[in-house]
Coordinates of C-alpha atoms and ligand atoms in Angstrom, one line a residue:
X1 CA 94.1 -100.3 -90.9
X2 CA 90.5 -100.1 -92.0
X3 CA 89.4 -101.1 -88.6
X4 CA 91.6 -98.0 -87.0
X5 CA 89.7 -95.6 -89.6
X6 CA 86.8 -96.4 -88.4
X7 CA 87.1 -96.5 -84.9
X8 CA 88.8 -92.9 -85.3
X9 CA 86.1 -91.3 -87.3
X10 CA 83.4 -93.1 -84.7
X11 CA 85.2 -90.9 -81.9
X12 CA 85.2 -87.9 -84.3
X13 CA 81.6 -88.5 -84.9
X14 CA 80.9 -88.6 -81.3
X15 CA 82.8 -85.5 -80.1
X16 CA 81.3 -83.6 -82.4
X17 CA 77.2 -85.2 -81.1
X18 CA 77.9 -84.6 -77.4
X19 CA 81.0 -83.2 -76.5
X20 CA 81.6 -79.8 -76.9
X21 CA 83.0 -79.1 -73.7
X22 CA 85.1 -81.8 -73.4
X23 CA 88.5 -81.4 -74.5
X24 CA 88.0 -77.5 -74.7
X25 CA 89.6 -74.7 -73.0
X26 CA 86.7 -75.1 -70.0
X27 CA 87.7 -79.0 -70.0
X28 CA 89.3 -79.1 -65.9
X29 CA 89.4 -83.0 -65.9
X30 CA 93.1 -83.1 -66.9
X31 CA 94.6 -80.2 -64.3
X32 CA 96.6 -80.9 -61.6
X33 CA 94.3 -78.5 -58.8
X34 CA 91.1 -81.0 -60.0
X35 CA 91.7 -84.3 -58.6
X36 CA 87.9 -84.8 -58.9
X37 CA 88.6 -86.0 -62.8
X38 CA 85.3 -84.4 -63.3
X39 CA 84.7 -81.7 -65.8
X40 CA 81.1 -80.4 -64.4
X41 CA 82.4 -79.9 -60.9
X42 CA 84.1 -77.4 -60.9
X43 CA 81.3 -74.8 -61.7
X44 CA 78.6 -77.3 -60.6
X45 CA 77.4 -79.7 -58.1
X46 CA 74.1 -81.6 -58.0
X47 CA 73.8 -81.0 -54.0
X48 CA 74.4 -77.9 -51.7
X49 CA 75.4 -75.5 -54.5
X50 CA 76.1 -72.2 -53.6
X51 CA 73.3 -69.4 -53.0
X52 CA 75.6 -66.6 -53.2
X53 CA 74.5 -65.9 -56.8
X54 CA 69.9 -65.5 -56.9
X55 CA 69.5 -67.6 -60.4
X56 CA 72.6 -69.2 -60.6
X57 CA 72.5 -72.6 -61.8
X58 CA 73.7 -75.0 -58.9
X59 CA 76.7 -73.1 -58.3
X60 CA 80.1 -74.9 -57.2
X61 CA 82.3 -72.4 -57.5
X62 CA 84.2 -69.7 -55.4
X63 CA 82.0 -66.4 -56.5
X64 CA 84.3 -63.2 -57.0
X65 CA 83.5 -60.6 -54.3
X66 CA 84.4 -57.3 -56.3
X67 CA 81.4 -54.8 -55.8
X68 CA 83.0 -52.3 -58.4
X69 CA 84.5 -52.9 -62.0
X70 CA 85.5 -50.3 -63.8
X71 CA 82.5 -50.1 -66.6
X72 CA 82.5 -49.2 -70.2
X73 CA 80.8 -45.9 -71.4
X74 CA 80.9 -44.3 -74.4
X75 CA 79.5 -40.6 -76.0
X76 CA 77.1 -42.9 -78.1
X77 CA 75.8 -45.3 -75.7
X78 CA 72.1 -45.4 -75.2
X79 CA 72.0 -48.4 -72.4
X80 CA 72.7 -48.1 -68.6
X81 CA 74.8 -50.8 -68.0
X82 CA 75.2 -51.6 -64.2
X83 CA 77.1 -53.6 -62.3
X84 CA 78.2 -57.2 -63.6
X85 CA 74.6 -59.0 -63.3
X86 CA 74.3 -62.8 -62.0
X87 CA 75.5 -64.8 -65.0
X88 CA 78.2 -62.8 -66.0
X89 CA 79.6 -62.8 -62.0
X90 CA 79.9 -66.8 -62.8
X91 CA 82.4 -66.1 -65.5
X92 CA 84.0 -62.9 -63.5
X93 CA 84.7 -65.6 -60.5
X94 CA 87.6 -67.2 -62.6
X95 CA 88.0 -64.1 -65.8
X96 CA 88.3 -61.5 -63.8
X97 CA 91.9 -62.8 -62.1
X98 CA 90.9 -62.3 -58.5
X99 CA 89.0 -66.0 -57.4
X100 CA 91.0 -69.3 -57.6
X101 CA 90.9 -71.8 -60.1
X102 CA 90.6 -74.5 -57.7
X103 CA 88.5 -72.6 -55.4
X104 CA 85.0 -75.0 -55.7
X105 CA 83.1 -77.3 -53.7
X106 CA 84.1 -74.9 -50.5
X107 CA 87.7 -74.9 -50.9
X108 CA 89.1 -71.0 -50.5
X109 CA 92.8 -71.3 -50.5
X110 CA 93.8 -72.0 -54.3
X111 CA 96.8 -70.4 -55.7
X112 CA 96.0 -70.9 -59.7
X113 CA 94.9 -67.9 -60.9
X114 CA 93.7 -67.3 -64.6
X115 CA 96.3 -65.9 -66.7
X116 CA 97.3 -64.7 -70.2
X117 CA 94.3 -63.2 -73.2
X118 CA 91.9 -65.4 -70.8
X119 CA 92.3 -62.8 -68.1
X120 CA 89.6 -60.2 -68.5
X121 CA 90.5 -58.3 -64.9
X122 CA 88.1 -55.9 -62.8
X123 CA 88.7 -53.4 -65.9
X124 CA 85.8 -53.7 -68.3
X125 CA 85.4 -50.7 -69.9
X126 CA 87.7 -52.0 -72.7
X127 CA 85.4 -55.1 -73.1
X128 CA 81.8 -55.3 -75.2
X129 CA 79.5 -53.4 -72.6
X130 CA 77.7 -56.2 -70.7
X131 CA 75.0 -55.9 -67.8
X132 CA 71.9 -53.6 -69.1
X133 CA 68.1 -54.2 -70.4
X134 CA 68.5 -54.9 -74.4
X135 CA 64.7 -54.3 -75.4
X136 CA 62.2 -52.5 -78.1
X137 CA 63.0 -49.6 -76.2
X138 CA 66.3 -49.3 -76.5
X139 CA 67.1 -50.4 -80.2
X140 CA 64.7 -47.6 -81.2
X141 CA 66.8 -44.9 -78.8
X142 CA 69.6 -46.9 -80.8
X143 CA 68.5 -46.8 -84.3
X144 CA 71.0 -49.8 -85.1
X145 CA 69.8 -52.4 -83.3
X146 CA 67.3 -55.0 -84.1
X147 CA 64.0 -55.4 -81.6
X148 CA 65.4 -58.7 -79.8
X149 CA 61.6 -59.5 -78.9
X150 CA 60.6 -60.1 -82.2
X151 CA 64.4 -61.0 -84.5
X152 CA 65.3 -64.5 -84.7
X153 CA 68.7 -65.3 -83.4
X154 CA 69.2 -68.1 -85.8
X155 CA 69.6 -70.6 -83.1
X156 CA 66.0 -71.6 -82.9
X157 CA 64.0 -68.5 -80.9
X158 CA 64.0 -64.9 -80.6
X159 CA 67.8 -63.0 -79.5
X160 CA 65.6 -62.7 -76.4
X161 CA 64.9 -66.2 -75.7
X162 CA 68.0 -67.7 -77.0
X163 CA 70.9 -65.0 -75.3
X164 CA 69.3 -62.5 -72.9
X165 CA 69.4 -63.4 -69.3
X166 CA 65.6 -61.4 -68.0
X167 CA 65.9 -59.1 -71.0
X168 CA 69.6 -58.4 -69.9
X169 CA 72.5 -58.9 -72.2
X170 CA 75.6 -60.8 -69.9
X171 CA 78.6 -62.5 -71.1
X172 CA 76.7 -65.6 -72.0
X173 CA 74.7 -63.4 -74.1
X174 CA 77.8 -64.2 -77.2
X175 CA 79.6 -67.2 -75.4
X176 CA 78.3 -70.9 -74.3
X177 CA 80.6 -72.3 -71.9
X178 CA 80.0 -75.6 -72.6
X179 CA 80.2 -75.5 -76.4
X180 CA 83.3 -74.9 -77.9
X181 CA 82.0 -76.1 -81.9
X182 CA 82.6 -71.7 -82.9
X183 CA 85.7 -71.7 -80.9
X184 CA 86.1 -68.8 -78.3
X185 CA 82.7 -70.7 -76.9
X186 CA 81.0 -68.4 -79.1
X187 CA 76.8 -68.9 -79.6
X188 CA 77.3 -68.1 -82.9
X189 CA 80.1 -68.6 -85.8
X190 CA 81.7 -65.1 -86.1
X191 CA 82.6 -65.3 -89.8
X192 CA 81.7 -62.5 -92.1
X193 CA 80.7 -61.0 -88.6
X194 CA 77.4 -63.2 -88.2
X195 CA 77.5 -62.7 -84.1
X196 CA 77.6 -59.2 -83.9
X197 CA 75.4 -58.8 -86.9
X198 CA 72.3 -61.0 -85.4
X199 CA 72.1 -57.8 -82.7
X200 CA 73.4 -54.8 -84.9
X201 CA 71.6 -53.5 -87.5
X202 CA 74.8 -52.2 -89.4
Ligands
HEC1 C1 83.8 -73.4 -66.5 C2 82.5 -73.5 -65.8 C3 81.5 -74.5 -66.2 C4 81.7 -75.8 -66.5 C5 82.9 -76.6 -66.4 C6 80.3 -76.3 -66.8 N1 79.4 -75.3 -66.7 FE1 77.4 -75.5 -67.0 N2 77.2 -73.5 -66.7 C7 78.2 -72.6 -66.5 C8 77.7 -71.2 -66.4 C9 78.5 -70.0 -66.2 C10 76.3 -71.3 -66.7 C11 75.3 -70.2 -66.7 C12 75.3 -69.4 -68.1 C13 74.6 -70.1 -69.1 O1 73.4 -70.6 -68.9 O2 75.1 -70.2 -70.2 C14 76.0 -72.8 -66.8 C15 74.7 -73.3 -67.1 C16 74.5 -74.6 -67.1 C17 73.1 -75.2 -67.3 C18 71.8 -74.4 -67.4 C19 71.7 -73.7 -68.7 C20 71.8 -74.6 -69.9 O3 72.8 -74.4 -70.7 O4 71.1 -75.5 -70.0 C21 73.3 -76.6 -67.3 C22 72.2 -77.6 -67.5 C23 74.7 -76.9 -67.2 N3 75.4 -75.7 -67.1 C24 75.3 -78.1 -67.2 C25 76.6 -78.4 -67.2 C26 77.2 -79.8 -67.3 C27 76.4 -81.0 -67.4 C28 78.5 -79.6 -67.3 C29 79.6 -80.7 -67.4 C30 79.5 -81.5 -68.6 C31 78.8 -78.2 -67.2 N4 77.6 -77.5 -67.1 C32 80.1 -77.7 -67.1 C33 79.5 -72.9 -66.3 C34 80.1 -74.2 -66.4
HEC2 C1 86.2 -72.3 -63.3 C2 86.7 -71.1 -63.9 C3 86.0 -70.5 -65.1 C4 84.7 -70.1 -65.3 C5 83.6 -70.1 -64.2 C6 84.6 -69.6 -66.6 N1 85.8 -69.7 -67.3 FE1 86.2 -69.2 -69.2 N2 88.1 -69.9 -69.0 C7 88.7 -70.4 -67.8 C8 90.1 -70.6 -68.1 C9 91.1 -71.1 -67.0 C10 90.4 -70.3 -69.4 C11 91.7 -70.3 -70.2 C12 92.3 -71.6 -70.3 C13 93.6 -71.6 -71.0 O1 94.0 -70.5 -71.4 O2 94.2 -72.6 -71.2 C14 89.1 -69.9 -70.0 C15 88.9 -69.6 -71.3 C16 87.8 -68.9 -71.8 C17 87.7 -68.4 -73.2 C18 88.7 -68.5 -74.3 C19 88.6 -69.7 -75.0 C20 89.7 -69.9 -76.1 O3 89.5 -70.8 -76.9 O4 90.7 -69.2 -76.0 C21 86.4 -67.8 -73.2 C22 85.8 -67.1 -74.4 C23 85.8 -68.0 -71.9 N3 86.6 -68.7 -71.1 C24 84.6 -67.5 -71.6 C25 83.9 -67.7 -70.4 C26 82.6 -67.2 -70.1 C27 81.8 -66.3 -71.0 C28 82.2 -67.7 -68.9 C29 80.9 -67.5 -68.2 C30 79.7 -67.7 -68.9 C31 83.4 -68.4 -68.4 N4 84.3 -68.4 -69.4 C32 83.4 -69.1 -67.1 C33 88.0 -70.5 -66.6 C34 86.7 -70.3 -66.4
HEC3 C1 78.9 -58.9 -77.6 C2 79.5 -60.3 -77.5 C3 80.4 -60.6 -76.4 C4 80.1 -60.4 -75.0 C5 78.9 -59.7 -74.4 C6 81.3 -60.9 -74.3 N1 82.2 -61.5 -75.2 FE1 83.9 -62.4 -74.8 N2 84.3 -62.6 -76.8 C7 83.5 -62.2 -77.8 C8 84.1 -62.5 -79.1 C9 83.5 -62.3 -80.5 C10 85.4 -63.1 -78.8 C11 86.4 -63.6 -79.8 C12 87.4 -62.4 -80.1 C13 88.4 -62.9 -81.1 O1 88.2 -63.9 -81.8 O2 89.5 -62.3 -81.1 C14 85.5 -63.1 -77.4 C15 86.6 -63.5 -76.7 C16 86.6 -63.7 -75.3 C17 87.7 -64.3 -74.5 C18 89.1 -64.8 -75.1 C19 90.0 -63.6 -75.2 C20 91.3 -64.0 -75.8 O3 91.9 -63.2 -76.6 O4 91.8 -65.1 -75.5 C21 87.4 -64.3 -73.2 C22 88.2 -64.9 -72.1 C23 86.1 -63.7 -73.1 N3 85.6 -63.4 -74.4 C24 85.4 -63.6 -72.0 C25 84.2 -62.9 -71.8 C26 83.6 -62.5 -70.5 C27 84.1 -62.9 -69.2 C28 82.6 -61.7 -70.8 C29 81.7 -60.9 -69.8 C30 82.4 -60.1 -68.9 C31 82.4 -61.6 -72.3 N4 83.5 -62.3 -72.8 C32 81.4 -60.9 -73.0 C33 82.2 -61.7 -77.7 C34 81.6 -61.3 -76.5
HEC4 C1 73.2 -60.2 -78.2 C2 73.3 -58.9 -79.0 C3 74.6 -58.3 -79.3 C4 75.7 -58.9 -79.9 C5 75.8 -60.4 -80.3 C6 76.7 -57.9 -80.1 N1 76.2 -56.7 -79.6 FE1 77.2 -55.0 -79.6 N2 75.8 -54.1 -78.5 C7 74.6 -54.7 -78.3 C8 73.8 -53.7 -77.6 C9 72.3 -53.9 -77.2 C10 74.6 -52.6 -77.3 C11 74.2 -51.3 -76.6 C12 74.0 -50.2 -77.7 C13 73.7 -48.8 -77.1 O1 73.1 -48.8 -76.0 O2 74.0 -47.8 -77.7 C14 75.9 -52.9 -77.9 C15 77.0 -52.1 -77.9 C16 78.0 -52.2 -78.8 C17 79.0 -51.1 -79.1 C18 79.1 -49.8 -78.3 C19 78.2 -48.8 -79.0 C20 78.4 -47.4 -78.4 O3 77.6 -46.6 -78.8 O4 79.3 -47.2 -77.5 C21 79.8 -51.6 -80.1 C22 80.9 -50.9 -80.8 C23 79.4 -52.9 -80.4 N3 78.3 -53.2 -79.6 C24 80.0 -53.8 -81.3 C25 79.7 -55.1 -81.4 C26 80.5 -56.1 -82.1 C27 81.7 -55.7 -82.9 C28 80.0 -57.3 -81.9 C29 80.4 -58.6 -82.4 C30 81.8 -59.0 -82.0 C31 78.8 -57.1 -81.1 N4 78.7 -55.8 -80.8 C32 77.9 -58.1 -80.7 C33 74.1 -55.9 -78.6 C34 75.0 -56.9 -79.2

C-alpha cells in the first residue's frame, strides 16, 4: 500500500512539473483520427511546416481559409480590431468549426469537426474583441486600461512581453494551449477576476 502511495503522488508530482498539456482538452494522443499517438503533431512538425501563416510556429495544421468573420464592435470601443491576426488564425483553424480536426501534416479530407461550447464559429462579435494594437496610446483614449509597456503581468514581464503578439492582443493573449494548470488554458487564474483585471483598470 505504501509503495502504491508513493508511486501515485510521484506521477502527481510530475504532471503537475511538465505536463500541462497532456491529458488536457488539447491532448489528441488518445483520438481515433490521430494514429500518430503523438500529442505535438497535430499543430506542429519539426520539418516542412506550413508557411501559410508569416510567424507561425512550425505549423502542422490545416489553416482555416475564411477572409471575413463577423467582428465585435461596440459604442465604447477605442481599438480597431481587424481581421483575425496570425496567432489567433491557428486557433480559428480548429475553433471556428470550418477546418478538420484531423486535417494536419497535409491531409484535407477529415470529417471531425469541433463541436459543442468549444465551437467559437466565424461569428466573433459575441467573443472578447481580439486582433488590434493594445499600447500607451490606446489605454489613455481608454481611460481603464493599464499602459501594457510598462504593467507587470504577474507572469514574470511586462502584459506586452508576456501576452501581446507585436503589440497585438490575439487569443493567446488570455489562453496557453499547452497549459491547462488555470483550466480553460487560461495565462492566468481567473478567480476574483485576476485575468481580466491584469489589463483593465476597473
Ligand atoms: C492544439 C494545438 C497545439 C498543440 C497540440 C501543441 N501546440 Fe504548441 N503552439 C500552438 C499554438 C497555437 C502556438 C502559438 C501561440 C502561442 O505561442 O501561444 C504554439 C506555440 C508553441 C511554441 C512557441 C511559443 C512557446 O510557447 O514557446 C512552442 C515551443 C510549442 N508550441 C511547442 C509545443 C510542443 C512541444 C507541443 C507538444 C507537447 C505542442 N506545442 C503542442 C498550438 C499547439
Ligand atoms: C487542432 C485543433 C485545435 C487547435 C489548433 C486549437 N484548439 Fe482549442 N480545442 C480543440 C478541441 C477539439 C477542443 C475541445 C475538446 C473537447 O471538447 O473535448 C478545444 C478546447 C479548447 C478550450 C476549452 C478547454 C476546456 O477546458 O473546456 C479552449 C479555451 C481552447 N481550446 C482554446 C484554444 C486557443 C486559444 C487556441 C489557439 C491559441 C486553440 N484552442 C487551438 C482543438 C484545437
Ligand atoms: C480577453 C481574454 C480572452 C481572449 C482574448 C480570448 N478568450 Fe477564450 N476564454 C477566456 C476566458 C476567461 C474563458 C473562460 C470562460 C469561462 O470560464 O466561462 C474562455 C473560454 C474559451 C473557450 C471555452 C468555451 C466554453 O464554454 O467551453 C474557448 C473554446 C475559447 N475561450 C477560445 C478562444 C479563442 C479561439 C479565442 C480567439 C478567437 C479566444 N478564446 C480569445 C478569455 C479569452
Ligand atoms: C491582455 C489584456 C486584456 C485582458 C486579459 C482582458 N482584456 Fe478586455 N480588453 C482589453 C483591451 C485592450 C480592450 C479594448 C478596449 C477599447 O478599445 O475600448 C478590451 C475590451 C474589453 C471589453 C469591451 C469594451 C468596449 O468598450 O466595448 C470588455 C467588456 C472587456 N474587455 C472585458 C474583459 C473581461 C471581462 C476580461 C476577463 C475575462 C477581459 N476583458 C480581459 C484587454 C484585455
Amino acid at each position: 500500500m505504501k509503495n502504491i502511495t508513493l508511486v501515485s503522488l510521484m506521477i502527481l508530482f510530475t504532471n503537475i512539473g511538465i505536463a500541462q498539456i497532456t491529458g488536457s482538452k488539447h491532448d489528441f494522443s488518445g483520438n481515433a483520427w490521430n494514429t500518430s499517438g503523438q500529442i505535438c503533431i497535430v499543430c506542429h512538425t519539426p520539418h516542412n511546416a506550413d508557411l501559410t501563416v508569416a510567424t507561425a510556429p512550425l505549423w502542422n495544421h490545416d489553416i482555416t481559409s475564411v477572409a471575413a468573420y463577423t467582428l465585435y464592435s461596440s459604442a465604447t470601443l477605442d481599438a480597431t480590431v481587424g481581421q483575425p491576426g496570425n496567432e489567433s488564425k491557428l486557433c480559428l483553424s480548429c475553433h471556428d468549426g470550418t477546418v478538420a480536426l484531423e486535417n494536419f501534416g497535409g491531409t484535407t479530407s477529415g470529417t471531425n469537426f469541433i463541436t459543442g461550447s468549444a465551437l467559437v464559429g466565424t461569428d466573433i462579435s459575441d467573443d472578447h474583441p481580439i486582433s488590434f494594437v493594445y499600447d500607451a496610446a490606446l489605454a489613455a483614449a481608454d481611460g481603464g486600461l493599464h499602459d501594457p509597456a510598462t504593467t507587470s503581468s504577474g507572469l514574470g514581464s511586462t502584459i506586452s512581453d508576456d501576452m501581446l503578439f507585436a503589440s497585438r492582443m490575439e487569443c493567446a493573449s488570455c489562453h496557453d494551449v499547452h497549459d491547462n494548470v488555470n483550466g480553460m488554458f487560461l495565462r492566468i487564474n481567473n478567480a476574483g477576476s485576476a485575468l481580466c483585471l491584469t489589463c483593465h483598470d476597473k
